[in-house]
Amino acid sequence: QVQLVESGGGSVQAGGSLRLSCAASGRTFSRFTMGWFRQAPGKEREFVAAISWSGGLTYYGDTAKGRFTISRGNAKNTVYLQMNSLKVEDTAVYYCAADPGIPSRRADEYGYWGQGTQVTVSS
């Protein structure tokens, strides 16, 4: 059993920055890939970024590349998403996800999800 809790969302002006955090807990023998997805009202869940257990492999969706950075804390049960140069179209609920496998861009390959944190970007 794995539990994921996101934090750090909020409202920000376009061009600003936010850092999201995801804390994982629970007993498991597996090494988990962790990722970030987002979903805006009326739209499909979209891949944002993913990182391997060691932190050595990272992947980004096209909309995030060059603006967002995913990283793991010194304690590997924590993952961060640093978001810079935010745009109005980044407005969405952001979800942390985990899975005992290699990083993936597909939401259906992740078995564990947090409840999400709202990010709202205004012009």
Short mmCIF file of N, CA and C in Angstrom, two decimals:
data_model
loop_
_atom_site.label_atom_id
_atom_site.label_comp_id
_atom_site.label_asym_id
_atom_site.label_seq_id
_atom_site.Cartn_x
_atom_site.Cartn_y
_atom_site.Cartn_z
N GLN A 1 0.84 -1.18 0.00
CA GLN A 1 0.00 0.00 0.00
C GLN A 1 0.88 1.25 0.00
N VAL A 2 0.58 2.17 -0.90
CA VAL A 2 1.30 3.43 -1.03
C VAL A 2 0.30 4.57 -0.98
N GLN A 3 0.61 5.58 -0.19
CA GLN A 3 -0.19 6.79 -0.12
C GLN A 3 0.63 7.97 -0.63
N LEU A 4 0.01 8.83 -1.43
CA LEU A 4 0.65 10.00 -2.00
C LEU A 4 -0.14 11.24 -1.63
N VAL A 5 0.55 12.28 -1.17
CA VAL A 5 -0.09 13.52 -0.78
C VAL A 5 0.63 14.68 -1.43
N GLU A 6 -0.09 15.44 -2.27
CA GLU A 6 0.48 16.60 -2.93
C GLU A 6 0.28 17.86 -2.09
N SER A 7 1.16 18.83 -2.28
CA SER A 7 1.02 20.13 -1.65
C SER A 7 1.75 21.16 -2.49
N GLY A 8 1.50 22.43 -2.22
CA GLY A 8 2.20 23.51 -2.88
C GLY A 8 1.42 24.22 -3.96
N GLY A 9 0.23 23.76 -4.26
CA GLY A 9 -0.58 24.44 -5.26
C GLY A 9 -1.10 25.76 -4.75
N GLY A 10 -1.67 26.54 -5.65
CA GLY A 10 -2.20 27.84 -5.30
C GLY A 10 -2.43 28.67 -6.53
N SER A 11 -2.61 29.96 -6.30
CA SER A 11 -2.84 30.92 -7.38
C SER A 11 -1.60 31.77 -7.59
N VAL A 12 -1.28 32.01 -8.85
CA VAL A 12 -0.09 32.77 -9.19
C VAL A 12 -0.34 33.55 -10.48
N GLN A 13 0.35 34.65 -10.62
CA GLN A 13 0.27 35.46 -11.83
C GLN A 13 1.08 34.80 -12.94
N ALA A 14 0.63 34.96 -14.18
CA ALA A 14 1.38 34.44 -15.32
C ALA A 14 2.82 34.95 -15.28
N GLY A 15 3.75 34.05 -15.56
CA GLY A 15 5.16 34.36 -15.48
C GLY A 15 5.79 34.01 -14.14
N GLY A 16 4.97 33.72 -13.15
CA GLY A 16 5.46 33.39 -11.83
C GLY A 16 5.84 31.93 -11.70
N SER A 17 6.14 31.53 -10.46
CA SER A 17 6.62 30.19 -10.17
C SER A 17 5.90 29.57 -8.99
N LEU A 18 5.84 28.25 -9.00
CA LEU A 18 5.36 27.47 -7.88
C LEU A 18 6.18 26.21 -7.78
N ARG A 19 6.29 25.66 -6.58
CA ARG A 19 6.92 24.36 -6.40
C ARG A 19 5.94 23.42 -5.73
N LEU A 20 5.61 22.35 -6.41
CA LEU A 20 4.74 21.33 -5.87
C LEU A 20 5.57 20.24 -5.21
N SER A 21 5.01 19.67 -4.16
CA SER A 21 5.66 18.58 -3.46
C SER A 21 4.72 17.38 -3.39
N CYS A 22 5.30 16.20 -3.38
CA CYS A 22 4.55 14.97 -3.22
C CYS A 22 5.27 14.09 -2.22
N ALA A 23 4.59 13.74 -1.16
CA ALA A 23 5.15 12.88 -0.13
C ALA A 23 4.51 11.50 -0.23
N ALA A 24 5.34 10.49 -0.31
CA ALA A 24 4.88 9.11 -0.40
C ALA A 24 5.11 8.40 0.92
N SER A 25 4.18 7.57 1.29
CA SER A 25 4.31 6.79 2.50
C SER A 25 3.70 5.41 2.29
N GLY A 26 3.99 4.51 3.20
CA GLY A 26 3.48 3.16 3.10
C GLY A 26 4.60 2.15 2.96
N ARG A 27 4.28 0.93 3.27
CA ARG A 27 5.28 -0.14 3.22
C ARG A 27 5.28 -0.80 1.85
N THR A 28 6.46 -0.88 1.26
CA THR A 28 6.61 -1.54 -0.03
C THR A 28 8.05 -1.99 -0.21
N PHE A 29 8.24 -3.10 -0.90
CA PHE A 29 9.57 -3.58 -1.24
C PHE A 29 10.01 -3.11 -2.61
N SER A 30 9.14 -2.43 -3.34
CA SER A 30 9.42 -2.03 -4.70
C SER A 30 10.06 -0.64 -4.74
N ARG A 31 10.87 -0.43 -5.77
CA ARG A 31 11.37 0.89 -6.08
C ARG A 31 10.43 1.54 -7.09
N PHE A 32 9.91 2.71 -6.74
CA PHE A 32 8.85 3.33 -7.51
C PHE A 32 9.33 4.46 -8.39
N THR A 33 8.89 4.44 -9.64
CA THR A 33 8.90 5.62 -10.48
C THR A 33 7.82 6.58 -9.96
N MET A 34 8.10 7.88 -10.03
CA MET A 34 7.11 8.87 -9.64
C MET A 34 6.94 9.88 -10.76
N GLY A 35 5.72 10.36 -10.90
CA GLY A 35 5.43 11.28 -11.98
C GLY A 35 4.41 12.33 -11.59
N TRP A 36 4.28 13.31 -12.45
CA TRP A 36 3.28 14.36 -12.31
C TRP A 36 2.42 14.41 -13.56
N PHE A 37 1.12 14.48 -13.33
CA PHE A 37 0.13 14.67 -14.39
C PHE A 37 -0.74 15.85 -14.01
N ARG A 38 -1.46 16.38 -15.00
CA ARG A 38 -2.39 17.46 -14.71
C ARG A 38 -3.66 17.27 -15.53
N GLN A 39 -4.74 17.84 -15.02
CA GLN A 39 -6.01 17.74 -15.70
C GLN A 39 -6.80 19.02 -15.50
N ALA A 40 -7.15 19.66 -16.60
CA ALA A 40 -8.00 20.84 -16.58
C ALA A 40 -9.44 20.42 -16.82
N PRO A 41 -10.40 21.22 -16.38
CA PRO A 41 -11.81 20.86 -16.58
C PRO A 41 -12.13 20.60 -18.04
N GLY A 42 -12.79 19.47 -18.29
CA GLY A 42 -13.20 19.13 -19.64
C GLY A 42 -12.09 18.59 -20.52
N LYS A 43 -10.89 18.40 -19.98
CA LYS A 43 -9.77 17.91 -20.77
C LYS A 43 -9.23 16.60 -20.20
N GLU A 44 -8.48 15.89 -21.02
CA GLU A 44 -7.88 14.63 -20.61
C GLU A 44 -6.70 14.87 -19.67
N ARG A 45 -6.41 13.86 -18.87
CA ARG A 45 -5.25 13.94 -18.00
C ARG A 45 -3.98 13.95 -18.86
N GLU A 46 -3.08 14.87 -18.56
CA GLU A 46 -1.91 15.13 -19.39
C GLU A 46 -0.63 14.85 -18.62
N PHE A 47 0.31 14.18 -19.28
CA PHE A 47 1.61 13.92 -18.68
C PHE A 47 2.41 15.20 -18.55
N VAL A 48 3.04 15.39 -17.40
CA VAL A 48 3.87 16.56 -17.15
C VAL A 48 5.34 16.17 -17.03
N ALA A 49 5.65 15.24 -16.13
CA ALA A 49 7.04 14.85 -15.89
C ALA A 49 7.08 13.54 -15.13
N ALA A 50 8.20 12.82 -15.23
CA ALA A 50 8.39 11.59 -14.49
C ALA A 50 9.87 11.45 -14.12
N ILE A 51 10.13 10.70 -13.06
CA ILE A 51 11.49 10.51 -12.57
C ILE A 51 11.65 9.10 -12.03
N SER A 52 12.81 8.50 -12.29
CA SER A 52 13.08 7.16 -11.81
C SER A 52 13.35 7.16 -10.31
N TRP A 53 13.38 5.97 -9.73
CA TRP A 53 13.61 5.86 -8.29
C TRP A 53 14.91 6.53 -7.86
N SER A 54 15.97 6.34 -8.62
CA SER A 54 17.26 6.92 -8.28
C SER A 54 17.35 8.40 -8.61
N GLY A 55 16.46 8.88 -9.44
CA GLY A 55 16.54 10.25 -9.91
C GLY A 55 17.39 10.43 -11.14
N GLY A 56 17.97 9.35 -11.65
CA GLY A 56 18.87 9.44 -12.78
C GLY A 56 18.20 9.59 -14.13
N LEU A 57 16.92 9.23 -14.21
CA LEU A 57 16.18 9.32 -15.46
C LEU A 57 15.00 10.25 -15.26
N THR A 58 14.89 11.26 -16.11
CA THR A 58 13.76 12.18 -16.06
C THR A 58 13.17 12.35 -17.45
N TYR A 59 11.87 12.58 -17.50
CA TYR A 59 11.15 12.77 -18.76
C TYR A 59 10.15 13.89 -18.57
N TYR A 60 9.91 14.64 -19.65
CA TYR A 60 9.00 15.78 -19.59
C TYR A 60 8.06 15.78 -20.77
N GLY A 61 6.84 16.20 -20.51
CA GLY A 61 5.93 16.47 -21.60
C GLY A 61 6.35 17.74 -22.32
N ASP A 62 5.88 17.87 -23.56
CA ASP A 62 6.29 19.00 -24.38
C ASP A 62 5.95 20.33 -23.74
N THR A 63 4.83 20.40 -23.07
CA THR A 63 4.40 21.67 -22.47
C THR A 63 5.26 22.05 -21.28
N ALA A 64 5.92 21.09 -20.65
CA ALA A 64 6.71 21.34 -19.45
C ALA A 64 8.19 21.55 -19.73
N LYS A 65 8.67 21.00 -20.82
CA LYS A 65 10.10 21.02 -21.11
C LYS A 65 10.62 22.45 -21.18
N GLY A 66 11.69 22.71 -20.44
CA GLY A 66 12.29 24.03 -20.42
C GLY A 66 11.73 24.96 -19.38
N ARG A 67 10.59 24.61 -18.79
CA ARG A 67 9.96 25.45 -17.78
C ARG A 67 9.83 24.75 -16.43
N PHE A 68 9.60 23.45 -16.46
CA PHE A 68 9.38 22.69 -15.23
C PHE A 68 10.55 21.75 -14.98
N THR A 69 10.80 21.45 -13.71
CA THR A 69 11.86 20.53 -13.33
C THR A 69 11.34 19.57 -12.27
N ILE A 70 11.49 18.27 -12.51
CA ILE A 70 11.12 17.27 -11.53
C ILE A 70 12.38 16.79 -10.82
N SER A 71 12.28 16.55 -9.52
CA SER A 71 13.43 16.11 -8.75
C SER A 71 12.96 15.31 -7.54
N ARG A 72 13.88 14.53 -6.99
CA ARG A 72 13.63 13.82 -5.74
C ARG A 72 14.39 14.49 -4.61
N GLY A 73 13.80 14.44 -3.44
CA GLY A 73 14.49 14.91 -2.26
C GLY A 73 15.55 13.92 -1.81
N ASN A 74 16.33 14.34 -0.81
CA ASN A 74 17.33 13.42 -0.26
C ASN A 74 16.68 12.16 0.28
N ALA A 75 15.53 12.32 0.89
CA ALA A 75 14.68 11.19 1.21
C ALA A 75 13.86 10.86 -0.03
N LYS A 76 13.99 9.65 -0.55
CA LYS A 76 13.41 9.31 -1.84
C LYS A 76 11.91 9.11 -1.80
N ASN A 77 11.31 9.36 -0.66
CA ASN A 77 9.86 9.31 -0.58
C ASN A 77 9.22 10.65 -0.91
N THR A 78 10.01 11.61 -1.37
CA THR A 78 9.51 12.93 -1.71
C THR A 78 9.94 13.30 -3.12
N VAL A 79 9.02 13.86 -3.89
CA VAL A 79 9.32 14.33 -5.23
C VAL A 79 8.77 15.74 -5.38
N TYR A 80 9.47 16.56 -6.17
CA TYR A 80 9.10 17.95 -6.36
C TYR A 80 8.87 18.25 -7.83
N LEU A 81 8.06 19.24 -8.08
CA LEU A 81 7.89 19.79 -9.41
C LEU A 81 8.05 21.30 -9.32
N GLN A 82 9.18 21.81 -9.77
CA GLN A 82 9.42 23.24 -9.82
C GLN A 82 8.86 23.77 -11.13
N MET A 83 7.93 24.70 -11.05
CA MET A 83 7.26 25.24 -12.22
C MET A 83 7.60 26.72 -12.34
N ASN A 84 8.26 27.08 -13.43
CA ASN A 84 8.63 28.45 -13.71
C ASN A 84 7.94 28.93 -14.98
N SER A 85 7.92 30.23 -15.16
CA SER A 85 7.32 30.84 -16.35
C SER A 85 5.91 30.31 -16.60
N LEU A 86 5.11 30.31 -15.56
CA LEU A 86 3.78 29.73 -15.65
C LEU A 86 2.89 30.53 -16.60
N LYS A 87 2.04 29.79 -17.29
CA LYS A 87 1.11 30.36 -18.26
C LYS A 87 -0.32 30.06 -17.81
N VAL A 88 -1.25 30.84 -18.32
CA VAL A 88 -2.65 30.63 -17.99
C VAL A 88 -3.06 29.20 -18.34
N GLU A 89 -2.57 28.66 -19.43
CA GLU A 89 -2.93 27.32 -19.85
C GLU A 89 -2.36 26.22 -18.96
N ASP A 90 -1.50 26.58 -18.01
CA ASP A 90 -1.02 25.62 -17.02
C ASP A 90 -2.03 25.38 -15.91
N THR A 91 -3.09 26.16 -15.88
CA THR A 91 -4.12 26.01 -14.86
C THR A 91 -4.73 24.62 -14.94
N ALA A 92 -4.69 23.89 -13.82
CA ALA A 92 -5.18 22.51 -13.78
C ALA A 92 -5.04 21.99 -12.37
N VAL A 93 -5.62 20.82 -12.13
CA VAL A 93 -5.31 20.06 -10.94
C VAL A 93 -4.10 19.19 -11.26
N TYR A 94 -3.09 19.26 -10.43
CA TYR A 94 -1.86 18.52 -10.63
C TYR A 94 -1.84 17.31 -9.70
N TYR A 95 -1.56 16.15 -10.28
CA TYR A 95 -1.58 14.89 -9.55
C TYR A 95 -0.20 14.26 -9.50
N CYS A 96 0.17 13.76 -8.35
CA CYS A 96 1.35 12.94 -8.19
C CYS A 96 0.96 11.48 -8.39
N ALA A 97 1.82 10.72 -9.05
CA ALA A 97 1.55 9.32 -9.31
C ALA A 97 2.81 8.49 -9.08
N ALA A 98 2.61 7.20 -8.79
CA ALA A 98 3.73 6.30 -8.55
C ALA A 98 3.43 4.92 -9.11
N ASP A 99 4.49 4.22 -9.50
CA ASP A 99 4.35 2.87 -10.04
C ASP A 99 5.67 2.14 -9.93
N PRO A 100 5.65 0.82 -9.64
CA PRO A 100 6.90 0.05 -9.52
C PRO A 100 7.44 -0.38 -10.87
N GLY A 101 7.81 0.60 -11.69
CA GLY A 101 8.35 0.32 -13.00
C GLY A 101 9.15 1.50 -13.52
N ILE A 102 9.50 1.43 -14.80
CA ILE A 102 10.27 2.50 -15.42
C ILE A 102 9.36 3.69 -15.69
N PRO A 103 9.94 4.89 -15.83
CA PRO A 103 9.10 6.07 -16.08
C PRO A 103 8.26 5.91 -17.34
N SER A 104 7.05 6.42 -17.27
CA SER A 104 6.10 6.33 -18.37
C SER A 104 5.36 7.64 -18.53
N ARG A 105 4.93 7.91 -19.77
CA ARG A 105 4.10 9.06 -20.06
C ARG A 105 2.62 8.74 -20.00
N ARG A 106 2.28 7.47 -19.76
CA ARG A 106 0.89 7.04 -19.81
C ARG A 106 0.31 6.95 -18.40
N ALA A 107 -0.78 7.64 -18.20
CA ALA A 107 -1.42 7.64 -16.89
C ALA A 107 -1.87 6.25 -16.47
N ASP A 108 -2.31 5.43 -17.43
CA ASP A 108 -2.83 4.12 -17.09
C ASP A 108 -1.75 3.13 -16.68
N GLU A 109 -0.49 3.52 -16.72
CA GLU A 109 0.60 2.67 -16.26
C GLU A 109 1.02 2.98 -14.83
N TYR A 110 0.37 3.92 -14.20
CA TYR A 110 0.64 4.26 -12.81
C TYR A 110 -0.47 3.70 -11.92
N GLY A 111 -0.07 3.01 -10.87
CA GLY A 111 -1.03 2.34 -10.02
C GLY A 111 -1.46 3.12 -8.80
N TYR A 112 -0.73 4.15 -8.43
CA TYR A 112 -1.02 4.90 -7.22
C TYR A 112 -1.08 6.38 -7.54
N TRP A 113 -2.07 7.05 -6.96
CA TRP A 113 -2.33 8.47 -7.24
C TRP A 113 -2.65 9.24 -5.98
N GLY A 114 -2.18 10.48 -5.95
CA GLY A 114 -2.63 11.40 -4.93
C GLY A 114 -3.97 12.00 -5.31
N GLN A 115 -4.51 12.84 -4.43
CA GLN A 115 -5.81 13.45 -4.67
C GLN A 115 -5.72 14.75 -5.46
N GLY A 116 -4.53 15.26 -5.70
CA GLY A 116 -4.35 16.41 -6.54
C GLY A 116 -4.25 17.71 -5.77
N THR A 117 -3.60 18.69 -6.39
CA THR A 117 -3.51 20.03 -5.84
C THR A 117 -3.78 21.03 -6.97
N GLN A 118 -4.61 22.03 -6.68
CA GLN A 118 -5.03 22.98 -7.70
C GLN A 118 -3.96 24.03 -7.95
N VAL A 119 -3.68 24.27 -9.22
CA VAL A 119 -2.81 25.36 -9.66
C VAL A 119 -3.62 26.26 -10.57
N THR A 120 -3.70 27.53 -10.22
CA THR A 120 -4.44 28.50 -11.01
C THR A 120 -3.50 29.64 -11.40
N VAL A 121 -3.40 29.88 -12.70
CA VAL A 121 -2.52 30.92 -13.22
C VAL A 121 -3.39 31.98 -13.89
N SER A 122 -3.24 33.22 -13.48
CA SER A 122 -4.04 34.31 -14.01
C SER A 122 -3.16 35.25 -14.81
N SER A 123 -3.77 35.91 -15.79
CA SER A 123 -3.05 36.85 -16.62
C SER A 123 -2.98 38.22 -15.97
#
